[in-house]
Coordinates of C-alpha atoms in Angstrom, one line a residue:
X1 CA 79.9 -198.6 -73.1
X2 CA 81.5 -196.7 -70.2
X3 CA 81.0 -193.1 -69.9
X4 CA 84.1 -191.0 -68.5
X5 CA 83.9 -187.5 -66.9
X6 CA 87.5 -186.0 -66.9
X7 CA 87.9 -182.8 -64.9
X8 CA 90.9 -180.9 -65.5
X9 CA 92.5 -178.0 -67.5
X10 CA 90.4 -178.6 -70.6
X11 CA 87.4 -180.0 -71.8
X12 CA 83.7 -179.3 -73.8
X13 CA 82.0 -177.9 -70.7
X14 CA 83.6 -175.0 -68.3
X15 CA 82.5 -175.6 -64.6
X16 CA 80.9 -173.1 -62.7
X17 CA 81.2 -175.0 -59.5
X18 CA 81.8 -177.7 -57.5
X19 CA 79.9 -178.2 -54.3
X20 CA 80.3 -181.0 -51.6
X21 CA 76.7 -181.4 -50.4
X22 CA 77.3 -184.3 -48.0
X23 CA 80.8 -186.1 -47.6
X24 CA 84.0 -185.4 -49.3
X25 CA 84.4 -183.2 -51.6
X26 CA 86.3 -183.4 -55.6
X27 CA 89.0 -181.0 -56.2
X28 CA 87.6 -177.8 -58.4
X29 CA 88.9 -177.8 -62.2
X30 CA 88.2 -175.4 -64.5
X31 CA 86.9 -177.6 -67.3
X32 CA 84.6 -181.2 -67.7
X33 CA 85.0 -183.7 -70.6
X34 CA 82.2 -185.8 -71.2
X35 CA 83.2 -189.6 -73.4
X36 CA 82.0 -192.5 -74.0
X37 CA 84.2 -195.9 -75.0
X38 CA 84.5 -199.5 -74.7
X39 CA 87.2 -199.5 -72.4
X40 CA 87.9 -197.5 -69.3
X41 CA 91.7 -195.9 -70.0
X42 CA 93.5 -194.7 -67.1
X43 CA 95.1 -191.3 -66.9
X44 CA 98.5 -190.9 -69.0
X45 CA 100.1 -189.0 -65.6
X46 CA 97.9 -188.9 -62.2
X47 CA 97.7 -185.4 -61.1
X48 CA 96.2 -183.5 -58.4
X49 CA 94.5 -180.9 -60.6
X50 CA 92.1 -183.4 -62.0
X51 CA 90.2 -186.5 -61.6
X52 CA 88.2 -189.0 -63.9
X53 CA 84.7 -190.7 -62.8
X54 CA 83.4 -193.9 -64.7
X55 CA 80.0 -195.1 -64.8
X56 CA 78.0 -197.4 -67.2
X57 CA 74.4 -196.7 -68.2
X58 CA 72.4 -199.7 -67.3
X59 CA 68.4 -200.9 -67.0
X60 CA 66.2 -199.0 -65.6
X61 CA 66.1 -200.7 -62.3
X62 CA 63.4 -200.6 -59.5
X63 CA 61.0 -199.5 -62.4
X64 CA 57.9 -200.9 -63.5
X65 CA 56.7 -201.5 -66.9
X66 CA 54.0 -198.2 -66.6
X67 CA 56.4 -195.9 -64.9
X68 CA 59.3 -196.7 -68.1
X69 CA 56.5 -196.2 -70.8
X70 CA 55.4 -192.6 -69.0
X71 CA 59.3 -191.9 -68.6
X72 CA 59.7 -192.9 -72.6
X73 CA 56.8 -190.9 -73.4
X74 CA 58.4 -187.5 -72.2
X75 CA 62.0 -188.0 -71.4
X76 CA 64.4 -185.9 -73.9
X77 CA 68.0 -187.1 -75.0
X78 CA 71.3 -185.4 -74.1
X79 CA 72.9 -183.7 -76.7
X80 CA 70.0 -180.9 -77.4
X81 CA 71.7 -178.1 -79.1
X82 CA 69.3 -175.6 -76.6
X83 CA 70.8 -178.0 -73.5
X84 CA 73.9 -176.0 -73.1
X85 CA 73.5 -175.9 -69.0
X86 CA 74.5 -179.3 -67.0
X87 CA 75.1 -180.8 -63.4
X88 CA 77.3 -183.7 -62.6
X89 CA 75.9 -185.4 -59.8
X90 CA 77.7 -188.3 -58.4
X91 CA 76.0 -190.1 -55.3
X92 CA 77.5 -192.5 -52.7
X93 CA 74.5 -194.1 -50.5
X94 CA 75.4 -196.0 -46.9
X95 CA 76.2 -199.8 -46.6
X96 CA 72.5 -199.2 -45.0
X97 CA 71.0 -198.8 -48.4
X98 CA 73.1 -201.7 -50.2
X99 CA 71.9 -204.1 -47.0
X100 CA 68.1 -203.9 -47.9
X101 CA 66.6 -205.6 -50.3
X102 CA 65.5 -204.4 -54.0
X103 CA 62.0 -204.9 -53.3
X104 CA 63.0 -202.6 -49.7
X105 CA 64.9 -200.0 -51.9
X106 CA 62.0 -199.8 -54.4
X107 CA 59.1 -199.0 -51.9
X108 CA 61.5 -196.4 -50.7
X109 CA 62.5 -194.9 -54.0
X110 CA 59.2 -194.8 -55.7
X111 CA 56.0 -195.7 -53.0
X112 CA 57.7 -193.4 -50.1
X113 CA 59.9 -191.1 -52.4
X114 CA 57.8 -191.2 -56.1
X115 CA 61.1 -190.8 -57.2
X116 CA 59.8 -191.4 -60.5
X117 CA 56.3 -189.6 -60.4
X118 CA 57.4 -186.6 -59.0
X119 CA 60.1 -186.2 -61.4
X120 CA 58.0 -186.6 -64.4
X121 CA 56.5 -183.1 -64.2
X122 CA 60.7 -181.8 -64.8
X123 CA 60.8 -183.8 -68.2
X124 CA 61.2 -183.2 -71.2
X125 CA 62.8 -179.6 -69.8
X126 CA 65.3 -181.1 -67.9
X127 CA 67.6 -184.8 -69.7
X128 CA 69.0 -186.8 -68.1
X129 CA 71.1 -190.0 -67.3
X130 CA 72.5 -192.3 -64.4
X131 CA 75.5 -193.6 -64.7
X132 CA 75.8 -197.0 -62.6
X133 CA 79.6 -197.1 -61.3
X134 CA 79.5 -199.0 -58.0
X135 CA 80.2 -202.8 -59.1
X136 CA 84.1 -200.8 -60.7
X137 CA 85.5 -199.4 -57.4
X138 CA 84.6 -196.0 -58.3
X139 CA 84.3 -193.5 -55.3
X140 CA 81.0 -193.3 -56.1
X141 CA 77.7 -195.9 -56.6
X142 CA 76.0 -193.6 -59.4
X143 CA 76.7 -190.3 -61.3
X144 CA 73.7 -188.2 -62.7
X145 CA 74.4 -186.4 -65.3
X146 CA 71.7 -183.5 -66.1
X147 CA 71.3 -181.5 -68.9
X148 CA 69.3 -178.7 -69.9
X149 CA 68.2 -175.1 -71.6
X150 CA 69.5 -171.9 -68.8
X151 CA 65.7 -170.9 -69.1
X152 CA 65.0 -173.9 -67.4
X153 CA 67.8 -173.1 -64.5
X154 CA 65.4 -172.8 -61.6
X155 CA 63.4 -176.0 -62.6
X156 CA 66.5 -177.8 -62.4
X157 CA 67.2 -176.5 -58.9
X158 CA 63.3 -177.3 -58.1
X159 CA 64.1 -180.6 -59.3
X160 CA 67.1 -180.9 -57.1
X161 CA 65.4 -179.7 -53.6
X162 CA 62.6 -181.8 -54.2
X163 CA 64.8 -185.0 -54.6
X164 CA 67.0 -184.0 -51.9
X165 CA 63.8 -183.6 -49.5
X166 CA 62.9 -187.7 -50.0
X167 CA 63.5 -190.7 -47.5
X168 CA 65.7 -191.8 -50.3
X169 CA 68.4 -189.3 -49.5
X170 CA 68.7 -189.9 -46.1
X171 CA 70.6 -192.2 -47.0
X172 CA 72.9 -190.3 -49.3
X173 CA 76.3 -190.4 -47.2
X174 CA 78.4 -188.4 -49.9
X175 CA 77.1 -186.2 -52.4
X176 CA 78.9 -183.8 -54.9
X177 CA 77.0 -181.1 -56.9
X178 CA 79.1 -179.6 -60.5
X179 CA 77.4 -177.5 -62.4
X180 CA 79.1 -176.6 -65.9
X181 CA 78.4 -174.5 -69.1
X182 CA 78.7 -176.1 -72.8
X183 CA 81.7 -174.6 -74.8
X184 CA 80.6 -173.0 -77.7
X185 CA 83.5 -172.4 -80.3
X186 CA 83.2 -169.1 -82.4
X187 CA 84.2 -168.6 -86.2

């Protein structure tokens, strides 16, 4: 099942903003739509007021049994009714990252970085999801989509520092932070 994020005119969630943390930036659009299919569609006419990011949710990967039975334990789904705050994420890490190894990548995701273990404390507050989007020649190698409650706002941005603080990001070479607000219809 592919996931689509469509920026443009129109769409469930208004953005708020669109920053370029590292690297290129995306063009800002007013509005985010969030879909899942079987099939990845392309746009009916290409414009330069919008833009479309794939990604497919995959395995866990450089996870250990332990680590996915805590995550389990505390992790909340997207879709919470109270969830009406989000952030779009996508990532692009250096050739540097893809050239080591997974059992290199996972000592410095989770024994250097504790990606995992430090992250815990943010759940079930904060959902969330990676996207995997690398292996279909999208921009980007992952897109994170977060969700969560505006009470928990400045948890989120805790979150966010913290991560962005790890050995893993150094070797983050583009990075684009959206931040969006649900659309909620009135009678």
């Amino acid at each position: 099942m592919f996931r689509t994020f469509r920026g443009g005119q129109s769409g469930g969630w208004r953005v708020n903003s669109i920053v370029a943390v590292t690297g290129e930036p995306l063009p800002f659009v007013p509005a985010l739509s969030v879909t899942d299919s079987e099939a990845v569609s392309l746009p009916l006419v290409p414009s330069r007021n919008a833009w479309r990011l794939v990604g497919v949710a995959s395995s866990l990967r450089y996870t250990e049994r332990a680590e996915k039975q805590q995550l389990v334990a505390v992790q909340a789904g997207l879709g919470r009714p109270e969830a009406t705050s989000a952030a779009l994420i996508p990532i692009r890490k250096s050739q540097a990252w893809w050239e080591l190894t997974q059992e290199e990548r996972r000592k410095i995701f989770e024994d250097r970085s504790h990606h995992i273990a430090s992250s815990l404390r943010f759940l079930p507050a904060i959902a969330r999801q990676l996207y995997h989007c690398r292996d279909l020649g999208e921009p980007f190698d992952f897109l994170t989509w977060f969700e969560f409650a505006p009470a928990h706002a400045s948890l989120f941005e805790e979150l966010v520092a913290m991560l962005r603080r790890t050995e893993e990001w150094s070797y983050v070479e583009r990075e684009v932070d959206m931040r969006a607000v649900k659309e909620v219809l009135s009678a």
